Coordinates of N, CA and C in Angstrom, one line a residue:
R4 N 89.4 141.0 -53.5 CA 88.6 141.8 -54.4 C 87.3 142.0 -53.9
P5 N 86.5 142.9 -54.1 CA 85.2 143.3 -53.4 C 84.4 142.0 -53.5
I6 N 83.4 141.6 -52.9 CA 82.7 140.3 -53.0 C 81.5 141.0 -53.4
G7 N 80.9 140.2 -54.5 CA 79.5 140.3 -55.3 C 79.7 141.1 -56.2
F8 N 81.0 141.4 -57.0 CA 81.1 142.2 -58.0 C 80.8 141.1 -59.3
D9 N 79.8 141.5 -60.5 CA 79.5 140.8 -61.5 C 80.4 141.6 -62.7
P10 N 81.4 141.4 -63.4 CA 81.5 142.5 -64.5 C 80.9 142.5 -65.7
K11 N 79.5 142.0 -65.7 CA 78.9 142.3 -66.5 C 77.7 143.7 -66.2
D12 N 77.6 143.8 -65.2 CA 76.9 144.6 -64.7 C 77.8 146.3 -64.3
K13 N 77.3 146.9 -65.2 CA 77.8 148.0 -65.8 C 77.4 149.3 -65.1
N14 N 76.5 149.1 -64.0 CA 76.1 150.0 -62.7 C 77.2 149.7 -61.4
H15 N 78.2 149.4 -61.5 CA 79.1 149.4 -60.1 C 79.7 150.7 -60.3
R16 N 79.5 151.2 -59.1 CA 80.2 152.5 -59.0 C 81.5 152.7 -58.3
W17 N 82.4 153.2 -59.0 CA 83.7 153.4 -58.5 C 84.3 154.4 -57.9
T18 N 84.8 154.1 -56.8 CA 85.2 154.9 -55.7 C 86.9 154.8 -55.1
R19 N 87.3 156.0 -55.0 CA 88.7 155.6 -54.6 C 89.0 154.8 -53.4
E20 N 88.0 154.5 -52.4 CA 88.2 153.7 -51.1 C 88.0 152.3 -51.7
R21 N 87.1 152.2 -52.9 CA 86.7 151.0 -53.3 C 88.0 150.2 -54.0
Y22 N 88.8 151.2 -54.8 CA 89.7 151.0 -55.6 C 90.6 150.7 -54.7
L23 N 91.3 151.0 -53.5 CA 92.3 150.9 -52.7 C 91.9 149.5 -52.1
H24 N 90.8 149.2 -51.6 CA 90.2 148.1 -51.0 C 90.7 146.8 -51.9
S25 N 90.4 147.0 -53.3 CA 90.4 146.4 -54.3 C 92.3 145.7 -54.5
R26 N 92.9 146.6 -54.0 CA 94.3 146.5 -54.5 C 95.0 145.6 -53.2
R27 N 94.3 145.1 -52.1 CA 95.0 144.8 -50.9 C 96.0 143.6 -51.4
W28 N 95.2 142.5 -52.4 CA 95.6 141.5 -52.7 C 97.0 141.4 -53.3
R29 N 97.7 142.5 -53.8 CA 99.0 142.9 -54.3 C 99.9 142.9 -53.2
A30 N 99.6 143.6 -51.9 CA 100.6 143.3 -50.7 C 100.4 141.9 -50.2
Q31 N 99.4 141.4 -50.3 CA 99.0 139.8 -49.5 C 100.1 138.5 -50.4
W32 N 100.2 139.0 -51.8 CA 100.9 138.3 -52.7 C 102.2 139.1 -53.3
A33 N 102.9 139.8 -52.4 CA 103.6 140.6 -53.2 C 105.1 139.9 -53.8
S34 N 105.5 139.0 -53.3 CA 106.5 138.3 -53.7 C 106.1 137.5 -55.1
L35 N 105.0 136.9 -55.3 CA 104.3 136.4 -56.7 C 104.1 137.8 -57.5
V36 N 103.4 139.1 -56.8 CA 103.4 140.1 -57.9 C 104.5 140.4 -58.3
R37 N 105.5 140.4 -57.6 CA 106.9 141.0 -57.9 C 107.4 140.3 -59.0
L38 N 107.3 138.8 -59.1 CA 108.0 138.2 -60.5 C 107.1 138.4 -61.5
L39 N 105.7 138.7 -61.5 CA 105.0 138.5 -62.5 C 105.1 139.9 -62.7
E40 N 105.3 140.9 -62.5 CA 105.4 142.3 -62.8 C 107.0 142.5 -63.6
E41 N 108.0 141.4 -63.3 CA 108.9 141.5 -64.0 C 109.1 140.6 -66.0
T42 N 108.0 140.4 -65.9 CA 107.5 139.4 -67.0 C 106.5 140.4 -68.0
P43 N 107.3 140.2 -69.4 CA 106.4 140.8 -70.6 C 105.7 140.3 -70.7
V44 N 104.5 141.0 -70.9 CA 103.2 140.5 -71.0 C 102.4 139.5 -72.0
D45 N 103.3 139.2 -73.1 CA 103.1 138.1 -73.9 C 103.9 136.6 -73.0
I46 N 104.8 136.9 -72.4 CA 105.4 135.8 -71.6 C 104.6 135.5 -70.3
L47 N 103.7 136.5 -69.8 CA 103.0 136.4 -68.9 C 101.9 135.2 -69.2
I48 N 101.5 135.7 -70.5 CA 100.1 135.0 -70.9 C 100.2 133.6 -71.2
D49 N 101.6 133.3 -71.7 CA 101.8 131.9 -71.8 C 102.0 131.3 -70.6
A50 N 102.8 131.9 -69.4 CA 102.8 131.3 -68.5 C 101.4 130.9 -67.6
Y51 N 100.4 131.9 -67.6 CA 99.2 131.9 -67.1 C 98.5 130.6 -68.1
L52 N 98.4 130.5 -69.0 CA 98.0 129.7 -69.6 C 98.4 128.5 -69.5
Y53 N 99.8 128.0 -69.2 CA 100.5 126.9 -69.1 C 100.0 126.5 -67.5
A54 N 100.3 127.3 -66.8 CA 99.6 127.1 -65.2 C 98.2 126.5 -65.2
E55 N 97.3 127.1 -66.1 CA 95.9 126.8 -66.2 C 95.7 125.8 -66.7
G56 N 96.5 125.2 -67.4 CA 96.4 123.9 -68.1 C 96.9 122.6 -67.8
E57 N 98.1 123.1 -66.5 CA 98.7 122.0 -65.4 C 97.6 121.9 -64.5
W58 N 97.1 122.9 -63.9 CA 96.1 122.6 -62.7 C 94.7 122.1 -63.3
R59 N 94.3 122.2 -64.6 CA 93.2 121.2 -64.8 C 93.6 119.9 -64.9
K60 N 94.9 119.6 -65.4 CA 95.1 118.4 -65.3 C 95.2 117.5 -64.3
S61 N 96.0 118.0 -63.7 CA 96.0 117.5 -62.1 C 94.5 117.5 -61.1
Y62 N 93.9 118.4 -61.7 CA 92.8 117.9 -61.1 C 91.7 116.8 -61.7
R63 N 91.5 116.7 -63.0 CA 91.2 115.7 -63.8 C 91.7 114.6 -63.2
H64 N 93.0 114.3 -62.8 CA 93.6 113.1 -62.4 C 93.4 112.9 -60.7
G65 N 92.5 113.4 -60.3 CA 92.3 113.3 -59.0 C 92.8 114.1 -57.4
A66 N 93.3 115.1 -58.3 CA 93.7 115.9 -57.0 C 92.4 116.9 -56.5
G67 N 92.2 116.4 -55.3 CA 90.8 117.0 -55.0 C 91.2 118.6 -54.7
A68 N 90.1 118.9 -55.0 CA 89.6 120.9 -54.7 C 90.0 121.6 -53.6
A69 N 89.6 120.3 -52.3 CA 89.9 121.0 -51.2 C 91.4 120.6 -50.6
E70 N 92.4 120.3 -51.2 CA 93.7 119.6 -50.9 C 94.5 120.8 -51.1
P71 N 95.3 121.1 -50.0 CA 96.1 122.5 -50.1 C 96.8 122.9 -51.2
A72 N 97.5 121.9 -51.4 CA 98.6 122.5 -52.8 C 97.5 122.8 -53.8
T73 N 96.2 121.9 -54.3 CA 95.4 122.3 -55.1 C 95.1 124.0 -54.9
R74 N 94.3 124.3 -53.9 CA 93.9 125.8 -53.5 C 95.2 126.4 -53.6
A75 N 96.5 126.2 -53.1 CA 97.3 127.4 -53.4 C 97.4 127.7 -55.1
A76 N 97.5 126.3 -55.5 CA 97.8 126.5 -57.3 C 96.7 127.7 -57.6
R77 N 95.4 127.1 -57.4 CA 94.5 128.0 -58.0 C 94.4 129.3 -57.6
R78 N 95.0 129.8 -56.2 CA 95.2 130.8 -56.0 C 96.3 131.8 -56.8
C79 N 97.6 131.2 -57.1 CA 98.1 131.7 -57.7 C 97.8 132.2 -59.0
I80 N 97.2 131.0 -59.7 CA 96.6 131.7 -61.1 C 96.0 132.5 -61.0
R81 N 94.9 132.5 -60.2 CA 93.9 133.9 -59.9 C 94.8 135.3 -59.8
V82 N 95.9 135.2 -59.3 CA 96.6 136.4 -59.1 C 97.1 136.6 -60.4
M83 N 97.5 135.6 -61.4 CA 98.0 135.8 -62.4 C 97.2 136.4 -63.7
R84 N 96.0 136.4 -63.1 CA 94.9 136.8 -64.1 C 94.8 138.1 -63.5
W85 N 94.5 138.3 -62.4 CA 94.4 139.7 -61.9 C 95.5 140.7 -62.4
V86 N 97.0 140.3 -62.3 CA 97.5 141.2 -62.9 C 97.6 141.4 -64.7
L87 N 97.1 140.6 -65.2 CA 97.0 140.7 -66.9 C 95.7 141.4 -66.9
Q88 N 94.8 141.4 -66.1 CA 93.5 142.3 -66.2 C 94.1 143.5 -65.6
D89 N 95.0 144.0 -64.9 CA 95.7 145.4 -64.5 C 96.3 145.9 -65.6
R90 N 97.2 145.0 -66.4 CA 97.8 145.3 -67.3 C 97.3 145.7 -68.6
M91 N 95.9 145.0 -69.4 CA 95.1 145.6 -70.4 C 94.9 146.7 -70.6
W92 N 94.7 147.7 -69.6 CA 95.1 149.5 -70.0 C 96.0 149.8 -70.8
D93 N 97.3 149.5 -70.1 CA 98.7 149.8 -70.9 C 98.4 149.2 -72.6
V94 N 98.4 148.0 -72.5 CA 98.5 147.2 -73.6 C 97.5 147.8 -74.9
C95 N 96.4 148.3 -74.7 CA 95.4 148.8 -75.2 C 95.9 150.6 -75.5
C96 N 96.5 150.8 -74.9 CA 97.2 152.5 -74.9 C 98.6 152.1 -75.8
G97 N 98.8 150.8 -76.4 CA 100.0 150.5 -77.3 C 101.4 150.4 -76.3
K98 N 101.5 150.3 -75.0 CA 102.6 150.1 -74.5 C 102.7 148.5 -73.6
D99 N 103.7 148.0 -73.4 CA 103.9 146.9 -72.2 C 104.4 147.5 -71.1
V100 N 103.8 147.4 -70.1 CA 104.9 148.3 -68.9 C 105.1 147.1 -67.8
Y101 N 106.3 147.0 -67.4 CA 106.9 145.9 -66.8 C 107.8 146.7 -65.7
K102 N 108.7 145.7 -65.1 CA 109.7 146.4 -64.2 C 111.2 145.2 -64.2
N103 N 112.2 146.0 -64.5 CA 113.2 145.0 -64.4 C 113.7 144.7 -63.1
R104 N 114.9 143.8 -63.1 CA 115.2 143.4 -61.5 C 115.2 144.1 -60.6
A105 N 115.9 145.6 -61.1 CA 116.4 146.5 -60.1 C 114.7 147.2 -59.7
G106 N 113.8 146.8 -60.1 CA 112.5 147.1 -59.8 C 111.7 148.9 -60.5
K107 N 112.8 148.9 -61.4 CA 112.8 150.2 -62.5 C 111.9 149.7 -63.5
E108 N 110.8 150.5 -63.4 CA 109.9 150.5 -64.6 C 110.3 150.5 -66.3
V109 N 110.2 149.4 -66.9 CA 110.2 149.4 -68.4 C 109.4 149.6 -69.5
V110 N 109.1 150.5 -70.2 CA 108.3 150.7 -71.1 C 108.4 150.1 -72.4
D111 N 107.8 149.0 -73.0 CA 108.0 149.1 -74.5 C 106.9 149.1 -75.2
T112 N 107.8 149.9 -76.3 CA 106.3 150.4 -77.4 C 105.7 149.4 -78.1
L113 N 104.4 149.2 -78.4 CA 104.0 148.1 -79.3 C 103.5 148.8 -80.4
S114 N 103.5 148.2 -81.6 CA 102.7 148.5 -82.6 C 101.6 148.5 -82.8
H115 N 100.2 149.1 -83.2 CA 99.0 148.9 -83.6 C 98.7 147.6 -83.8
Q116 N 99.6 146.6 -84.3 CA 98.9 145.2 -84.7 C 99.6 144.4 -83.6
E117 N 100.7 144.5 -82.7 CA 101.2 144.1 -81.7 C 99.9 144.0 -80.7
A118 N 99.5 145.2 -80.3 CA 98.6 145.6 -79.1 C 97.4 144.8 -79.7
T119 N 96.9 145.0 -80.7 CA 95.8 144.4 -81.1 C 96.0 142.4 -80.5
D120 N 96.8 142.0 -80.9 CA 97.4 140.7 -81.1 C 97.6 140.4 -79.5
I121 N 98.1 141.1 -78.7 CA 98.0 140.7 -77.4 C 96.6 140.9 -76.9
V122 N 96.0 141.9 -77.2 CA 94.3 142.3 -76.6 C 93.4 140.9 -76.7
A123 N 93.8 140.6 -78.1 CA 93.0 139.3 -78.6 C 93.2 138.3 -78.0
R124 N 94.4 137.8 -77.1 CA 95.0 136.7 -76.3 C 94.2 137.0 -75.2
M125 N 94.3 137.9 -74.6 CA 93.8 138.2 -73.4 C 92.3 138.0 -73.2
L126 N 91.7 138.5 -74.4 CA 90.2 138.2 -74.2 C 89.9 136.7 -74.6
E127 N 90.3 136.2 -75.6 CA 90.4 135.0 -76.3 C 90.9 133.7 -75.5
E128 N 91.7 134.1 -74.8 CA 92.4 132.9 -74.3 C 92.5 132.8 -72.8
V129 N 92.8 134.0 -72.3 CA 92.7 134.2 -70.8 C 91.1 134.8 -70.6
H130 N 90.3 135.2 -71.2 CA 89.0 135.2 -70.9 C 88.9 136.5 -70.4
L131 N 89.5 137.3 -70.2 CA 89.8 138.7 -69.7 C 88.5 139.4 -69.5
W132 N 87.8 140.4 -68.7 CA 86.7 141.1 -68.9 C 86.5 142.1 -70.4
N133 N 85.6 142.5 -70.5 CA 85.5 142.9 -72.1 C 84.3 143.4 -71.9
G134 N 84.4 144.8 -71.4 CA 83.3 145.8 -71.0 C 83.3 146.5 -70.5
P135 N 82.3 147.4 -69.7 CA 82.5 148.7 -68.9 C 83.4 148.7 -67.6
N136 N 83.8 147.2 -67.5 CA 84.1 147.0 -66.1 C 85.6 146.7 -66.4
S137 N 86.1 146.6 -67.5 CA 87.5 145.8 -67.8 C 88.3 146.8 -66.9
F138 N 88.3 147.8 -66.8 CA 89.7 148.4 -66.2 C 89.0 148.8 -64.8
F139 N 87.9 148.2 -63.9 CA 87.3 148.6 -62.9 C 88.2 148.5 -61.6
F140 N 88.8 147.7 -61.4 CA 90.2 147.6 -60.4 C 91.3 148.6 -60.9
T141 N 91.4 149.5 -61.9 CA 92.1 150.4 -61.8 C 92.0 151.7 -61.5
R142 N 93.4 152.5 -61.5 CA 93.0 153.8 -61.2 C 91.8 154.6 -62.2
Y143 N 91.7 153.9 -63.2 CA 91.0 154.4 -64.3 C 89.5 154.1 -64.6
G144 N 89.2 153.2 -63.6 CA 87.7 152.2 -63.2 C 86.8 153.7 -63.3
W145 N 87.2 154.8 -62.8 CA 85.9 155.9 -62.9 C 85.6 156.1 -64.1
L146 N 86.3 155.9 -65.4 CA 85.6 156.5 -66.4 C 84.8 155.3 -67.5
K147 N 85.0 153.8 -66.6 CA 83.7 153.1 -67.4 C 84.4 152.9 -68.8
F148 N 85.6 153.2 -69.2 CA 85.6 152.7 -70.5 C 85.9 151.5 -70.7
T149 N 85.2 151.0 -72.3 CA 85.4 149.3 -72.3 C 86.8 149.4 -73.2
P150 N 87.1 148.3 -73.6 CA 88.7 148.3 -74.6 C 88.5 149.0 -75.8
F151 N 87.2 148.9 -76.4 CA 86.9 149.6 -77.7 C 86.9 150.8 -77.5
L152 N 86.3 151.7 -76.6 CA 86.7 153.2 -76.1 C 88.2 153.7 -76.6
L153 N 88.5 152.9 -75.2 CA 90.4 153.4 -75.0 C 91.3 152.9 -76.8
A154 N 90.9 152.1 -77.1 CA 91.3 151.5 -78.7 C 91.1 152.6 -79.4
A155 N 90.0 153.5 -79.3 CA 89.4 154.4 -80.4 C 89.9 155.8 -79.8
E156 N 89.8 156.1 -78.7 CA 91.2 156.8 -78.2 C 92.0 157.3 -78.5
R157 N 93.0 155.9 -78.4 CA 94.5 155.9 -78.7 C 94.7 155.5 -80.0
Q158 N 93.8 155.7 -80.8 CA 94.3 155.8 -82.4 C 94.4 154.6 -83.1
N159 N 93.9 153.4 -82.2 CA 94.6 151.9 -83.1 C 93.7 151.4 -83.6
L160 N 93.4 151.7 -85.0 CA 92.4 151.2 -86.0 C 92.3 149.5 -86.1
P161 N 93.7 148.7 -86.4 CA 93.6 147.5 -86.2 C 92.8 147.0 -84.9
L162 N 93.1 147.5 -83.7 CA 92.3 146.8 -82.6 C 91.0 147.3 -82.4
V163 N 90.6 148.7 -82.8 CA 89.2 148.8 -82.9 C 88.1 148.1 -84.1
E164 N 89.0 147.3 -85.3 CA 88.5 146.9 -86.1 C 87.9 145.3 -85.9
Y165 N 89.4 144.7 -85.1 CA 89.1 143.3 -84.3 C 88.3 143.4 -83.2
L166 N 87.6 144.3 -82.4 CA 86.7 144.5 -81.6 C 85.4 144.4 -82.0
F167 N 85.4 145.6 -83.0 CA 84.2 145.6 -83.7 C 83.7 144.5 -84.6
M168 N 84.7 143.5 -84.9 CA 84.5 142.4 -85.8 C 83.6 141.2 -85.1
Y169 N 84.4 140.9 -84.1 CA 84.2 139.8 -83.0 C 83.3 139.9 -81.8
Y170 N 82.9 141.1 -81.7 CA 82.2 141.6 -80.3 C 80.9 142.0 -80.5
P171 N 79.9 142.1 -79.8 CA 78.6 142.5 -79.7 C 78.9 144.1 -80.0
D172 N 77.8 144.7 -80.3 CA 77.7 146.3 -80.3 C 77.5 147.0 -78.9
C173 N 77.1 146.5 -78.0 CA 77.0 146.9 -76.4 C 78.2 147.0 -76.1
K174 N 79.5 145.9 -76.5 CA 80.8 146.2 -76.3 C 81.7 147.3 -77.1
T175 N 80.9 147.8 -78.1 CA 81.9 148.5 -78.7 C 81.2 149.5 -79.3
V176 N 80.3 150.0 -80.6 CA 80.1 151.1 -80.9 C 78.9 151.9 -80.1
D177 N 78.1 150.5 -79.1 CA 77.2 151.3 -78.6 C 77.2 151.6 -77.1
S178 N 78.9 151.4 -76.9 CA 79.3 151.6 -75.4 C 79.9 153.2 -75.4
T179 N 79.6 153.5 -74.1 CA 80.1 154.7 -73.7 C 80.8 154.8 -72.6
S180 N 81.5 156.1 -72.5 CA 82.2 155.9 -70.9 C 80.9 156.5 -70.1
Q181 N 81.5 156.8 -68.5 CA 80.7 157.4 -67.7 C 79.8 158.8 -67.8
A182 N 80.8 159.4 -68.9 CA 80.4 160.7 -69.2 C 79.3 160.5 -70.3
G183 N 79.3 159.5 -70.7 CA 78.4 159.3 -71.9 C 79.2 159.6 -73.7
N184 N 80.3 159.4 -73.6 CA 81.0 159.4 -74.6 C 81.3 158.4 -75.2
N185 N 81.0 158.4 -76.8 CA 81.4 157.3 -77.1 C 82.7 157.0 -78.1
A186 N 82.7 156.0 -78.8 CA 84.1 155.9 -79.3 C 84.5 157.4 -80.5
Y187 N 83.7 157.6 -81.2 CA 83.5 158.7 -82.1 C 84.2 160.0 -81.4
A188 N 83.7 160.3 -80.3 CA 83.5 161.4 -79.9 C 85.0 161.3 -78.8
L189 N 85.4 160.3 -78.6 CA 86.8 160.5 -77.8 C 87.4 160.5 -79.0
C190 N 87.6 159.9 -79.8 CA 88.5 159.7 -81.1 C 89.2 161.2 -81.6
K191 N 87.8 161.6 -82.1 CA 88.1 162.7 -82.4 C 88.7 164.2 -81.4
D192 N 88.3 163.7 -79.9 CA 88.9 164.9 -78.9 C 90.6 164.4 -79.1
Y193 N 90.9 163.3 -79.1 CA 92.0 162.9 -78.8 C 92.8 163.5 -79.9
L194 N 92.3 163.4 -81.1 CA 93.6 163.6 -82.3 C 93.4 165.5 -82.5
A195 N 92.2 166.0 -81.8 CA 92.3 167.4 -81.5 C 93.0 168.2 -80.7
N196 N 93.1 167.6 -79.5 CA 93.2 168.5 -78.4 C 94.5 167.3 -77.4
V197 N 94.6 166.7 -78.1 CA 95.7 166.0 -77.1 C 96.9 165.8 -78.3
W198 N 96.6 165.4 -79.7 CA 97.8 165.6 -80.6 C 97.7 166.7 -81.4
G199 N 96.7 167.7 -81.2 CA 96.6 168.6 -82.0 C 96.5 169.1 -83.3
H200 N 95.9 167.9 -84.0 CA 95.9 168.2 -85.2 C 94.7 169.3 -85.7
P201 N 95.0 169.9 -86.9 CA 94.2 170.6 -87.3 C 92.9 169.9 -88.1
P202 N 91.9 170.7 -88.0 CA 90.3 170.4 -88.7 C 90.2 169.7 -89.6
A203 N 91.2 170.0 -90.7 CA 91.5 169.5 -91.9 C 92.2 167.9 -92.0
M204 N 93.1 167.7 -91.1 CA 94.1 166.7 -90.5 C 93.2 165.4 -89.6
V205 N 91.9 166.0 -89.0 CA 91.1 165.6 -88.3 C 89.9 164.7 -89.0
S206 N 89.6 165.3 -89.8 CA 88.4 164.7 -90.7 C 89.2 164.0 -91.9
D207 N 90.5 164.0 -92.1 CA 91.3 162.8 -93.0 C 91.4 161.5 -92.3
S208 N 91.2 161.5 -91.2 CA 91.5 160.2 -89.7 C 90.8 159.1 -90.5
D209 N 91.5 158.1 -91.1 CA 91.0 156.4 -91.4 C 90.1 155.8 -90.2
L210 N 90.3 156.3 -88.8 CA 89.9 155.7 -87.7 C 88.4 156.5 -87.7
L211 N 88.3 157.9 -87.6 CA 87.3 158.2 -87.3 C 86.6 158.3 -88.7
Q212 N 86.6 158.1 -89.4 CA 85.9 157.6 -91.1 C 85.3 156.3 -90.7
F213 N 86.1 155.2 -90.3 CA 85.7 154.1 -89.9 C 84.6 153.9 -89.0
L214 N 84.8 155.0 -88.1 CA 84.3 154.7 -87.0 C 82.4 155.7 -87.6
A215 N 82.6 156.4 -88.3 CA 81.4 157.2 -88.8 C 80.7 156.2 -90.0
C216 N 81.5 155.5 -90.6 CA 80.6 154.2 -91.2 C 79.8 153.1 -90.6
T217 N 80.0 152.9 -89.3 CA 79.4 151.9 -88.6 C 78.2 152.7 -88.2
G218 N 77.7 154.1 -88.3 CA 76.6 154.4 -88.2 C 76.6 155.1 -86.6
I219 N 77.7 155.1 -85.9 CA 77.6 155.6 -84.9 C 77.2 157.1 -84.7
S220 N 76.9 157.4 -83.5 CA 76.9 158.8 -83.3 C 78.3 159.9 -83.3
T221 N 77.7 161.3 -83.9 CA 78.8 161.9 -84.1 C 78.8 163.0 -82.9
R222 N 78.5 162.8 -82.0 CA 78.3 164.0 -81.2 C 79.5 164.4 -80.5
S223 N 79.9 165.6 -80.2 CA 81.0 166.0 -79.5 C 81.4 165.4 -78.2
K224 N 82.7 165.3 -77.9 CA 82.8 165.0 -76.2 C 82.5 165.7 -74.9
V225 N 81.8 165.0 -73.9 CA 81.5 165.7 -72.5 C 82.6 165.5 -71.8
D226 N 83.1 166.7 -71.1 CA 84.3 166.5 -70.5 C 84.2 165.4 -69.1
E227 N 84.9 164.3 -69.0 CA 84.7 163.2 -68.0 C 85.1 163.7 -66.5
Y228 N 85.7 164.4 -66.3 CA 85.8 164.8 -65.0 C 84.8 165.7 -64.6
R229 N 84.4 166.8 -65.1 CA 83.1 167.4 -64.8 C 81.9 166.7 -64.6
A230 N 81.8 165.8 -65.6 CA 80.3 164.7 -65.3 C 80.4 163.5 -64.2
F231 N 81.8 163.4 -64.2 CA 82.3 162.7 -62.8 C 81.9 163.3 -61.5
N232 N 82.1 164.4 -61.7 CA 82.1 165.2 -60.1 C 80.4 165.8 -59.8
A233 N 80.2 166.1 -61.1 CA 78.9 166.5 -60.8 C 77.8 165.5 -60.9
A234 N 77.9 164.0 -61.0 CA 77.2 163.0 -60.3 C 77.5 162.9 -58.8
H235 N 78.6 162.9 -58.8 CA 78.9 162.4 -57.0 C 78.2 163.8 -56.4
R236 N 78.2 165.2 -56.9 CA 77.5 166.0 -56.1 C 76.1 166.0 -56.1
K237 N 75.6 165.2 -57.0 CA 74.1 164.8 -57.2 C 73.9 164.0 -56.0
E238 N 74.6 163.0 -56.1 CA 74.5 161.6 -55.1 C 74.5 162.2 -53.9
G239 N 75.7 163.1 -53.3 CA 75.7 163.6 -52.0 C 74.3 164.3 -51.6
A240 N 73.9 165.2 -52.8 CA 72.5 165.7 -52.3 C 71.5 165.0 -52.3
D241 N 71.2 164.0 -53.0 CA 70.2 163.0 -52.8 C 70.4 162.4 -51.4
S242 N 71.5 162.0 -51.0 CA 71.6 161.1 -49.7 C 71.0 162.4 -48.5
D243 N 71.6 163.3 -48.6 CA 71.1 164.5 -47.7 C 69.9 164.8 -47.5

């Protein structure tokens, strides 16, 4: 993955070239990635935690960091973590996506509470990134969504409540996408324009009401594609 990347820095610039460059590890570790992608996410988290625990135990008992076996084990654990980071987007969207032995995609629908429990494990136990760079190394990285924004857009109230309770405002109600959309704008737009709910049903949304009670701005959504393209055109003009 690109050197010098700090997940806490929200100003990292996503480009398709950088995204494709960041995926090379999947080819370099293809046999391991194939195995990991055949694993449901809860089991993969268990496997990661077990491998991490065993590595720490062996390291404490005298396995030097420079020993080939120790280095190889650590790299494998890092790949497991990257695969989990890649899969968090789908979990926030309420689905566990993996492959069967034939390489065919399997999609298991998760309840709101199941998705919340898995995201909690990802953040609390695996310590995946939580912020505008959570999905940076995916094809959705250009959006700069936080898990809170994605959970609000996809109407998962339990996940929104969990993130709001346990994480600072900068990662939740104060977070915005690259276009400046907050959780309220994304949630309301999804209800109205993706699900097609009439205004009365939108107003009755428990999630929308919860967000409004946090004091979040209730401004309307800005088109993400237009904002992204406009920013890139401006960058090009400035560089000229």
